[in-house]
PDB file of C-alpha atoms in Angstrom:
ATOM      1  CA  MET A 104      94.842 102.040 126.751  1.00  0.00           C
ATOM      2  CA  VAL A 105      98.422 100.759 125.479  1.00  0.00           C
ATOM      3  CA  LEU A 106     101.975 102.597 126.550  1.00  0.00           C
ATOM      4  CA  SER A 107     105.107 101.624 124.588  1.00  0.00           C
ATOM      5  CA  SER A 108     108.965 103.414 124.642  1.00  0.00           C
ATOM      6  CA  TYR A 109     112.125 102.782 124.635  1.00  0.00           C
ATOM      7  CA  VAL A 110     115.112 104.605 125.985  1.00  0.00           C
ATOM      8  CA  ALA A 111     118.950 103.584 124.308  1.00  0.00           C
ATOM      9  CA  ARG A 112     122.039 104.974 123.704  1.00  0.00           C
ATOM     10  CA  THR A 113     125.439 103.621 121.736  1.00  0.00           C
ATOM     11  CA  ASP A 114     129.272 104.693 122.263  1.00  0.00           C
ATOM     12  CA  GLU A 115     131.777 103.813 119.709  1.00  0.00           C
ATOM     13  CA  PRO A 116     135.531 105.394 119.252  1.00  0.00           C
ATOM     14  CA  GLY A 117     135.775 108.874 117.662  1.00  0.00           C
ATOM     15  CA  THR A 118     132.088 110.219 117.867  1.00  0.00           C
ATOM     16  CA  THR A 119     130.776 113.306 118.810  1.00  0.00           C
ATOM     17  CA  GLY A 120     127.162 114.118 118.167  1.00  0.00           C
ATOM     18  CA  ASN A 121     124.061 112.605 120.159  1.00  0.00           C
ATOM     19  CA  LYS A 122     124.065 108.804 120.013  1.00  0.00           C
ATOM     20  CA  ASN A 123     120.679 108.817 122.063  1.00  0.00           C
ATOM     21  CA  SER A 124     117.842 107.646 120.551  1.00  0.00           C
ATOM     22  CA  ALA A 125     114.043 107.483 122.239  1.00  0.00           C
ATOM     23  CA  TRP A 126     110.742 106.646 121.634  1.00  0.00           C
ATOM     24  CA  LEU A 127     107.022 107.341 123.430  1.00  0.00           C
ATOM     25  CA  GLN A 128     103.762 106.029 121.778  1.00  0.00           C
ATOM     26  CA  VAL A 129     100.010 106.369 123.493  1.00  0.00           C
ATOM     27  CA  ALA A 130      97.279 104.682 122.463  1.00  0.00           C
ATOM     28  CA  TRP A 131      93.716 103.877 122.400  1.00  0.00           C
ATOM     29  CA  ARG A 132      91.008 101.344 121.006  1.00  0.00           C
ATOM     30  CA  ASP A 133      87.849 100.568 121.753  1.00  0.00           C
ATOM     31  CA  ARG A 134      85.052  98.784 119.405  1.00  0.00           C
ATOM     32  CA  VAL A 135      84.461 102.016 117.179  1.00  0.00           C
ATOM     33  CA  TRP A 136      87.512 104.614 117.738  1.00  0.00           C
ATOM     34  CA  ASP A 137      91.103 104.114 117.164  1.00  0.00           C
ATOM     35  CA  THR A 138      93.767 107.007 117.779  1.00  0.00           C
ATOM     36  CA  SER A 139      97.365 106.496 118.169  1.00  0.00           C
ATOM     37  CA  GLY A 140     100.187 108.527 117.885  1.00  0.00           C
ATOM     38  CA  PHE A 141     104.334 108.567 119.243  1.00  0.00           C
ATOM     39  CA  VAL A 142     107.098 110.835 118.646  1.00  0.00           C
ATOM     40  CA  LYS A 143     110.727 109.230 118.200  1.00  0.00           C
ATOM     41  CA  HIS A 144     114.570 111.129 118.437  1.00  0.00           C
ATOM     42  CA  VAL A 145     117.648 109.211 116.522  1.00  0.00           C
ATOM     43  CA  GLY A 146     120.594 110.952 117.812  1.00  0.00           C
ATOM     44  CA  ASP A 147     123.067 111.732 114.471  1.00  0.00           C
ATOM     45  CA  ASP A 148     125.494 109.619 116.054  1.00  0.00           C
ATOM     46  CA  PHE A 149     123.352 107.168 117.056  1.00  0.00           C
ATOM     47  CA  ASN A 150     124.272 103.171 115.895  1.00  0.00           C
ATOM     48  CA  PRO A 151     122.483 100.137 116.613  1.00  0.00           C
ATOM     49  CA  GLY A 152     125.475  97.948 114.794  1.00  0.00           C
ATOM     50  CA  VAL A 153     123.579  94.354 113.583  1.00  0.00           C
ATOM     51  CA  GLY A 154     120.075  96.686 114.631  1.00  0.00           C
ATOM     52  CA  PHE A 155     118.168  99.119 112.061  1.00  0.00           C
ATOM     53  CA  ILE A 156     116.956 102.658 111.347  1.00  0.00           C
ATOM     54  CA  ARG A 157     115.979 104.520 108.418  1.00  0.00           C
ATOM     55  CA  ARG A 158     117.801 107.113 109.264  1.00  0.00           C
ATOM     56  CA  GLN A 159     119.896 108.798 111.719  1.00  0.00           C
ATOM     57  CA  GLY A 160     119.099 113.294 112.757  1.00  0.00           C
ATOM     58  CA  MET A 161     116.303 113.786 113.566  1.00  0.00           C
ATOM     59  CA  ARG A 162     113.239 113.777 115.675  1.00  0.00           C
ATOM     60  CA  GLN A 163     109.914 112.282 114.186  1.00  0.00           C
ATOM     61  CA  ALA A 164     106.103 112.766 115.200  1.00  0.00           C
ATOM     62  CA  PHE A 165     102.871 110.426 113.950  1.00  0.00           C
ATOM     63  CA  ALA A 166      99.170 111.057 115.165  1.00  0.00           C
ATOM     64  CA  THR A 167      96.280 108.935 113.889  1.00  0.00           C
ATOM     65  CA  PHE A 168      92.508 109.268 114.482  1.00  0.00           C
ATOM     66  CA  GLY A 169      90.003 107.066 113.463  1.00  0.00           C
ATOM     67  CA  ALA A 170      86.574 105.642 113.403  1.00  0.00           C
ATOM     68  CA  HIS A 171      85.361 101.733 112.935  1.00  0.00           C
ATOM     69  CA  PRO A 172      81.629 101.898 113.235  1.00  0.00           C
ATOM     70  CA  GLN A 173      79.162  98.725 111.515  1.00  0.00           C
ATOM     71  CA  PRO A 174      76.384 100.345 109.097  1.00  0.00           C
ATOM     72  CA  ASN A 175      73.824  98.044 108.292  1.00  0.00           C
ATOM     73  CA  ILE A 176      74.216  97.700 104.736  1.00  0.00           C
ATOM     74  CA  ALA A 177      74.547  94.740 103.600  1.00  0.00           C
ATOM     75  CA  ALA A 178      77.551  92.545 102.377  1.00  0.00           C
ATOM     76  CA  LEU A 179      79.494  95.631 104.053  1.00  0.00           C
ATOM     77  CA  GLN A 180      81.362  95.089 107.633  1.00  0.00           C
ATOM     78  CA  GLU A 181      82.256  97.656 108.510  1.00  0.00           C
ATOM     79  CA  VAL A 182      83.438 101.210 107.396  1.00  0.00           C
ATOM     80  CA  ASN A 183      87.230 103.133 108.185  1.00  0.00           C
ATOM     81  CA  PRO A 184      87.590 106.928 108.122  1.00  0.00           C
ATOM     82  CA  TYR A 185      90.591 108.343 109.412  1.00  0.00           C
ATOM     83  CA  VAL A 186      92.829 111.020 109.349  1.00  0.00           C
ATOM     84  CA  ASP A 187      97.237 110.361 109.290  1.00  0.00           C
ATOM     85  CA  VAL A 188      99.349 112.821 109.837  1.00  0.00           C
ATOM     86  CA  SER A 189     103.351 112.361 110.272  1.00  0.00           C
ATOM     87  CA  PHE A 190     106.680 114.596 110.191  1.00  0.00           C
ATOM     88  CA  ILE A 191     110.045 113.896 110.284  1.00  0.00           C
ATOM     89  CA  SER A 192     112.669 117.055 111.597  1.00  0.00           C
ATOM     90  CA  ASP A 193     116.153 117.062 112.147  1.00  0.00           C
ATOM     91  CA  LEU A 194     117.627 117.989 115.098  1.00  0.00           C
ATOM     92  CA  ASP A 195     116.943 121.994 115.216  1.00  0.00           C
ATOM     93  CA  TRP A 196     113.481 121.240 114.701  1.00  0.00           C
ATOM     94  CA  SER A 197     113.376 122.342 111.266  1.00  0.00           C
ATOM     95  CA  LEU A 198     111.055 120.936 108.984  1.00  0.00           C
ATOM     96  CA  GLU A 199     112.333 118.145 106.303  1.00  0.00           C
ATOM     97  CA  THR A 200     109.441 115.887 105.527  1.00  0.00           C
ATOM     98  CA  ARG A 201     105.323 116.073 106.691  1.00  0.00           C
ATOM     99  CA  SER A 202     101.874 113.880 105.408  1.00  0.00           C
ATOM    100  CA  VAL A 203      99.067 114.415 105.792  1.00  0.00           C
ATOM    101  CA  THR A 204      97.166 111.454 104.575  1.00  0.00           C
ATOM    102  CA  GLY A 205      92.894 111.441 104.979  1.00  0.00           C
ATOM    103  CA  GLY A 206      91.243 108.488 104.133  1.00  0.00           C
ATOM    104  CA  LEU A 207      87.898 106.199 103.784  1.00  0.00           C
ATOM    105  CA  GLY A 208      87.898 102.272 104.193  1.00  0.00           C
ATOM    106  CA  ALA A 209      85.986  99.479 103.661  1.00  0.00           C
ATOM    107  CA  THR A 210      85.829  96.445 104.587  1.00  0.00           C
ATOM    108  CA  PHE A 211      83.867  93.885 102.853  1.00  0.00           C
ATOM    109  CA  LEU A 212      81.680  90.353 104.882  1.00  0.00           C
ATOM    110  CA  ASP A 213      84.235  88.157 102.968  1.00  0.00           C
ATOM    111  CA  GLY A 214      86.925  90.166 103.732  1.00  0.00           C
ATOM    112  CA  GLY A 215      88.076  91.822 100.910  1.00  0.00           C
ATOM    113  CA  THR A 216      88.889  96.002 101.374  1.00  0.00           C
ATOM    114  CA  LEU A 217      88.166  98.749  99.014  1.00  0.00           C
ATOM    115  CA  ASN A 218      90.195 102.152 100.061  1.00  0.00           C
ATOM    116  CA  LEU A 219      90.597 105.392  99.217  1.00  0.00           C
ATOM    117  CA  GLU A 220      92.973 108.363 100.004  1.00  0.00           C
ATOM    118  CA  TYR A 221      94.106 111.104  99.454  1.00  0.00           C
ATOM    119  CA  THR A 222      97.595 112.006 101.241  1.00  0.00           C
ATOM    120  CA  ASN A 223      99.601 115.812 101.367  1.00  0.00           C
ATOM    121  CA  ASN A 224     103.542 116.272 100.927  1.00  0.00           C
ATOM    122  CA  PHE A 225     106.420 117.972 102.184  1.00  0.00           C
ATOM    123  CA  GLU A 226     110.140 117.530 101.343  1.00  0.00           C
ATOM    124  CA  ARG A 227     112.827 120.032 101.976  1.00  0.00           C
ATOM    125  CA  LEU A 228     115.123 119.148  99.820  1.00  0.00           C
ATOM    126  CA  THR A 229     119.188 120.553 101.220  1.00  0.00           C
ATOM    127  CA  GLU A 230     120.917 119.462  98.396  1.00  0.00           C
ATOM    128  CA  PRO A 231     120.349 118.339  94.489  1.00  0.00           C
ATOM    129  CA  THR A 232     119.022 114.281  95.603  1.00  0.00           C
ATOM    130  CA  LEU A 233     118.797 111.527  92.844  1.00  0.00           C
ATOM    131  CA  ILE A 234     115.072 110.155  92.347  1.00  0.00           C
ATOM    132  CA  THR A 235     114.379 107.552  90.286  1.00  0.00           C
ATOM    133  CA  GLY A 236     117.161 108.515  88.117  1.00  0.00           C
ATOM    134  CA  VAL A 237     116.863 112.520  87.804  1.00  0.00           C
ATOM    135  CA  GLU A 238     118.521 115.290  89.748  1.00  0.00           C
ATOM    136  CA  VAL A 239     116.313 117.196  91.812  1.00  0.00           C
ATOM    137  CA  PRO A 240     117.260 120.064  93.245  1.00  0.00           C
ATOM    138  CA  THR A 241     117.131 121.537  96.281  1.00  0.00           C
ATOM    139  CA  GLY A 242     114.560 123.404  97.944  1.00  0.00           C
ATOM    140  CA  GLN A 243     110.998 122.493  98.857  1.00  0.00           C
ATOM    141  CA  TYR A 244     108.431 121.042  97.044  1.00  0.00           C
ATOM    142  CA  ASP A 245     104.650 120.619  98.357  1.00  0.00           C
ATOM    143  CA  PHE A 246     102.781 118.055  96.041  1.00  0.00           C
ATOM    144  CA  ALA A 247      99.668 115.306  96.040  1.00  0.00           C
ATOM    145  CA  GLU A 248      98.369 112.616  95.407  1.00  0.00           C
ATOM    146  CA  ALA A 249      95.466 110.071  95.417  1.00  0.00           C
ATOM    147  CA  ALA A 250      95.005 106.829  95.206  1.00  0.00           C
ATOM    148  CA  LEU A 251      92.797 103.645  95.145  1.00  0.00           C
ATOM    149  CA  SER A 252      93.356 100.234  96.031  1.00  0.00           C
ATOM    150  CA  TYR A 253      91.449  96.669  97.220  1.00  0.00           C
ATOM    151  CA  ARG A 254      92.661  93.672  98.372  1.00  0.00           C
ATOM    152  CA  ALA A 255      90.719  90.054  98.622  1.00  0.00           C
ATOM    153  CA  SER A 256      90.830  87.967 101.646  1.00  0.00           C
ATOM    154  CA  GLY A 257      93.171  86.651 102.588  1.00  0.00           C
ATOM    155  CA  ALA A 258      91.976  84.293 104.593  1.00  0.00           C
ATOM    156  CA  ARG A 259      91.692  82.238 100.792  1.00  0.00           C
ATOM    157  CA  TRP A 260      94.431  80.222  99.769  1.00  0.00           C
ATOM    158  CA  ILE A 261      94.921  82.584  97.006  1.00  0.00           C
ATOM    159  CA  SER A 262      94.636  86.430  97.580  1.00  0.00           C
ATOM    160  CA  GLY A 263      96.219  89.517  96.031  1.00  0.00           C
ATOM    161  CA  ASN A 264      95.639  93.312  95.723  1.00  0.00           C
ATOM    162  CA  VAL A 265      95.839  95.565  93.374  1.00  0.00           C
ATOM    163  CA  ARG A 266      96.443  99.503  93.490  1.00  0.00           C
ATOM    164  CA  PHE A 267      96.030 102.313  91.383  1.00  0.00           C
ATOM    165  CA  SER A 268      97.298 106.529  92.022  1.00  0.00           C
ATOM    166  CA  LYS A 269      98.076 109.664  90.123  1.00  0.00           C
ATOM    167  CA  GLY A 270      99.473 112.732  91.805  1.00  0.00           C
ATOM    168  CA  SER A 271     101.974 115.536  91.238  1.00  0.00           C
ATOM    169  CA  PHE A 272     104.838 114.408  92.977  1.00  0.00           C
ATOM    170  CA  PHE A 273     107.830 116.904  93.551  1.00  0.00           C
ATOM    171  CA  ASP A 274     108.193 119.489  90.385  1.00  0.00           C
ATOM    172  CA  GLY A 275     106.230 116.663  87.879  1.00  0.00           C
ATOM    173  CA  ASN A 276     103.560 114.860  88.409  1.00  0.00           C
ATOM    174  CA  LYS A 277     103.828 111.062  89.142  1.00  0.00           C
ATOM    175  CA  THR A 278     101.165 108.245  87.969  1.00  0.00           C
ATOM    176  CA  SER A 279     101.607 104.048  89.130  1.00  0.00           C
ATOM    177  CA  VAL A 280      99.812 101.293  88.939  1.00  0.00           C
ATOM    178  CA  GLY A 281     101.013  98.316  91.033  1.00  0.00           C
ATOM    179  CA  GLY A 282      99.098  94.608  92.779  1.00  0.00           C
ATOM    180  CA  SER A 283     100.535  91.592  94.297  1.00  0.00           C
ATOM    181  CA  ALA A 284      99.725  87.612  94.641  1.00  0.00           C
ATOM    182  CA  LEU A 285      99.727  85.767  97.108  1.00  0.00           C
ATOM    183  CA  LEU A 286      99.652  81.217  97.014  1.00  0.00           C
ATOM    184  CA  ARG A 287      99.188  79.567 100.620  1.00  0.00           C
ATOM    185  CA  PRO A 288      99.021  76.000  99.387  1.00  0.00           C
ATOM    186  CA  ASN A 289      99.377  74.941 102.735  1.00  0.00           C
ATOM    187  CA  TYR A 290     100.140  76.054 106.548  1.00  0.00           C
ATOM    188  CA  HIS A 291     103.599  75.109 105.489  1.00  0.00           C
ATOM    189  CA  LEU A 292     104.910  77.562 102.313  1.00  0.00           C
ATOM    190  CA  LEU A 293     103.736  80.916 101.356  1.00  0.00           C
ATOM    191  CA  LEU A 294     104.819  82.975  98.369  1.00  0.00           C
ATOM    192  CA  ASP A 295     103.946  86.555  97.314  1.00  0.00           C
ATOM    193  CA  VAL A 296     105.095  87.881  94.267  1.00  0.00           C
ATOM    194  CA  SER A 297     104.780  92.018  93.224  1.00  0.00           C
ATOM    195  CA  ALA A 298     104.950  94.034  90.047  1.00  0.00           C
ATOM    196  CA  GLN A 299     104.968  98.089  90.269  1.00  0.00           C
ATOM    197  CA  HIS A 300     105.072 100.622  87.495  1.00  0.00           C
ATOM    198  CA  ASN A 301     106.068 103.973  87.588  1.00  0.00           C
ATOM    199  CA  GLU A 302     106.101 106.494  85.317  1.00  0.00           C
ATOM    200  CA  GLY A 303     105.524 110.432  84.946  1.00  0.00           C
ATOM    201  CA  THR A 304     108.015 113.473  85.190  1.00  0.00           C
ATOM    202  CA  LEU A 305     110.219 115.105  86.788  1.00  0.00           C
ATOM    203  CA  ALA A 306     112.707 118.125  86.941  1.00  0.00           C
ATOM    204  CA  GLY A 307     111.273 118.914  83.395  1.00  0.00           C
ATOM    205  CA  ALA A 308     112.172 115.160  82.351  1.00  0.00           C
ATOM    206  CA  PRO A 309     109.535 111.790  82.082  1.00  0.00           C
ATOM    207  CA  PHE A 310     110.509 108.929  83.666  1.00  0.00           C
ATOM    208  CA  THR A 311     109.844 105.416  84.135  1.00  0.00           C
ATOM    209  CA  ALA A 312     110.311 102.844  87.583  1.00  0.00           C
ATOM    210  CA  ASP A 313     109.250  99.302  87.313  1.00  0.00           C
ATOM    211  CA  LEU A 314     109.699  97.314  90.570  1.00  0.00           C
ATOM    212  CA  PHE A 315     109.258  93.570  91.003  1.00  0.00           C
ATOM    213  CA  SER A 316     110.222  90.904  94.379  1.00  0.00           C
ATOM    214  CA  GLY A 317     109.092  88.523  95.455  1.00  0.00           C
ATOM    215  CA  ARG A 318     109.104  86.318  98.721  1.00  0.00           C
ATOM    216  CA  LEU A 319     108.692  82.832 100.112  1.00  0.00           C
ATOM    217  CA  ARG A 320     108.430  81.781 103.272  1.00  0.00           C
ATOM    218  CA  TYR A 321     108.424  78.235 104.169  1.00  0.00           C
ATOM    219  CA  ALA A 322     107.143  77.300 107.860  1.00  0.00           C
ATOM    220  CA  HIS A 323     108.903  73.690 108.706  1.00  0.00           C
ATOM    221  CA  SER A 324     107.336  73.733 112.270  1.00  0.00           C
ATOM    222  CA  THR A 325     106.943  75.806 114.735  1.00  0.00           C
ATOM    223  CA  ARG A 326     110.462  76.306 115.740  1.00  0.00           C
ATOM    224  CA  PHE A 327     111.785  76.475 112.565  1.00  0.00           C
ATOM    225  CA  PHE A 328     111.289  79.377 109.876  1.00  0.00           C
ATOM    226  CA  ALA A 329     112.492  80.341 106.567  1.00  0.00           C
ATOM    227  CA  SER A 330     112.461  82.695 103.902  1.00  0.00           C
ATOM    228  CA  ALA A 331     114.010  84.338 100.694  1.00  0.00           C
ATOM    229  CA  PHE A 332     113.362  87.659  99.058  1.00  0.00           C
ATOM    230  CA  VAL A 333     114.135  88.553  96.276  1.00  0.00           C
ATOM    231  CA  GLN A 334     113.785  92.729  94.560  1.00  0.00           C
ATOM    232  CA  TYR A 335     114.726  93.551  91.259  1.00  0.00           C
ATOM    233  CA  ASN A 336     114.773  97.678  89.810  1.00  0.00           C
ATOM    234  CA  LYS A 337     114.425  97.854  86.358  1.00  0.00           C
ATOM    235  CA  SER A 338     115.495 102.001  86.852  1.00  0.00           C
ATOM    236  CA  ALA A 339     118.632 101.195  88.839  1.00  0.00           C
ATOM    237  CA  GLU A 340     118.932  97.591  87.639  1.00  0.00           C
ATOM    238  CA  LEU A 341     120.004  96.555  90.752  1.00  0.00           C
ATOM    239  CA  LEU A 342     118.721  93.189  92.253  1.00  0.00           C
ATOM    240  CA  VAL A 343     119.072  92.938  96.162  1.00  0.00           C
ATOM    241  CA  ALA A 344     118.579  89.099  97.603  1.00  0.00           C
ATOM    242  CA  ASN A 345     118.179  88.023 101.258  1.00  0.00           C
ATOM    243  CA  VAL A 346     117.812  84.825 103.194  1.00  0.00           C
ATOM    244  CA  ARG A 347     117.018  84.621 106.490  1.00  0.00           C
ATOM    245  CA  ILE A 348     117.444  81.407 108.618  1.00  0.00           C
ATOM    246  CA  ASN A 349     114.998  81.863 112.259  1.00  0.00           C
ATOM    247  CA  LEU A 350     115.458  78.632 114.866  1.00  0.00           C
ATOM    248  CA  ILE A 351     113.352  79.979 117.701  1.00  0.00           C
ATOM    249  CA  HIS A 352     115.726  77.066 120.240  1.00  0.00           C
ATOM    250  CA  ALA A 353     114.285  78.285 123.721  1.00  0.00           C
ATOM    251  CA  PRO A 354     111.053  80.486 124.658  1.00  0.00           C
ATOM    252  CA  LEU A 355     111.597  84.009 123.438  1.00  0.00           C
ATOM    253  CA  SER A 356     115.013  82.965 122.220  1.00  0.00           C
ATOM    254  CA  ASP A 357     115.767  82.944 118.669  1.00  0.00           C
ATOM    255  CA  ILE A 358     118.912  82.342 116.696  1.00  0.00           C
ATOM    256  CA  PHE A 359     118.960  84.489 113.576  1.00  0.00           C
ATOM    257  CA  LEU A 360     121.394  83.825 110.033  1.00  0.00           C
ATOM    258  CA  VAL A 361     120.747  86.702 107.613  1.00  0.00           C
ATOM    259  CA  TYR A 362     122.294  86.435 104.000  1.00  0.00           C
ATOM    260  CA  THR A 363     121.991  89.026 102.365  1.00  0.00           C
ATOM    261  CA  GLU A 364     123.214  90.623  98.359  1.00  0.00           C
ATOM    262  CA  ARG A 365     123.421  92.969  96.528  1.00  0.00           C
ATOM    263  CA  ARG A 366     123.788  92.840  92.342  1.00  0.00           C
ATOM    264  CA  ASP A 367     124.013  95.606  89.698  1.00  0.00           C
ATOM    265  CA  MET A 368     122.296  94.052  86.420  1.00  0.00           C
ATOM    266  CA  ALA A 369     123.813  96.727  83.292  1.00  0.00           C
ATOM    267  CA  ASP A 370     125.091  96.414  80.320  1.00  0.00           C
ATOM    268  CA  GLY A 371     128.809  96.100  80.232  1.00  0.00           C
ATOM    269  CA  VAL A 372     129.452  95.872  84.177  1.00  0.00           C
ATOM    270  CA  GLN A 373     131.838  93.719  85.020  1.00  0.00           C
ATOM    271  CA  ASP A 374     131.912  93.046  88.718  1.00  0.00           C
ATOM    272  CA  ARG A 375     128.556  93.029  88.818  1.00  0.00           C
ATOM    273  CA  LEU A 376     128.651  91.983  93.360  1.00  0.00           C
ATOM    274  CA  ARG A 377     127.935  95.771  94.909  1.00  0.00           C
ATOM    275  CA  GLY A 378     127.737  94.305  98.087  1.00  0.00           C
ATOM    276  CA  ARG A 379     127.634  90.588 100.610  1.00  0.00           C
ATOM    277  CA  LEU A 380     126.612  90.818 104.356  1.00  0.00           C
ATOM    278  CA  VAL A 381     126.157  87.742 106.457  1.00  0.00           C
ATOM    279  CA  THR A 382     125.029  88.357 109.626  1.00  0.00           C
ATOM    280  CA  LEU A 383     124.280  86.028 113.060  1.00  0.00           C
ATOM    281  CA  LYS A 384     122.207  87.214 115.792  1.00  0.00           C
ATOM    282  CA  VAL A 385     121.736  85.263 119.394  1.00  0.00           C
ATOM    283  CA  THR A 386     119.117  86.040 121.566  1.00  0.00           C
ATOM    284  CA  ARG A 387     118.439  84.742 125.056  1.00  0.00           C
ATOM    285  CA  LEU A 388     115.778  85.139 127.171  1.00  0.00           C
ATOM    286  CA  PHE A 389     116.522  84.668 131.185  1.00  0.00           C
ATOM    287  CA  GLY A 390     114.023  84.885 134.551  1.00  0.00           C
ATOM    288  CA  PHE A 391     114.874  86.652 137.027  1.00  0.00           C
TER     289      PHE A 391
END
């Protein structure tokens, strides 16, 4: 049994909305069953400063129910049927996003995993929204997608995964194919590269969206780490780079230095720099 929660509040001049955030999770896991759920509230004026939240002014709930039986089948370690349900509403409980996923996973003795999923989605757009460069009109949209993926064992020095999905997408359709490769030549260094290609139709117009990313992680010791991340969104012609340094100066106490930069790579742009941010965060654990 796992119970976890937090309650938080922020305050700054000029804010009059809801400044609170709270989260509660309950989970049960044993050798066969795996079930959990959480509820979350984020006020429209909750601002954690150097922290991170996906969105403000929302309520979210999530529940999952699955099993992990181990059938006596050659080369198969366990199977994992599961159902996930997630929804997001505004602060007045008006539904904005809903996702229901049914899946079946299989874990092999070599550590590889094969997964089949079917997801039904609902999205409510309160204003015309740009998605992959296409303006999707205001309205309520129900769409579904099926996906098949395979991930090789991460115990090897080189591993990776591939994923294929196809289905409806808002008022159109979408087909996606992607994959990644993970290289771990030693316990100090890790390199992860990935690519994803999407094509389909939205609002009666065809679209293509490609995404490429690379991540490098270096562990000098058990107390000093560094990582770099680069992502290129071809449809938006946007390049994002992020570098982070982490020093554990005392038990459960860290120093984080983070540099982030966004650049516009479109032709004819004079000032390519869209944003730059340097963040320093210091934590120190005190015992009472």
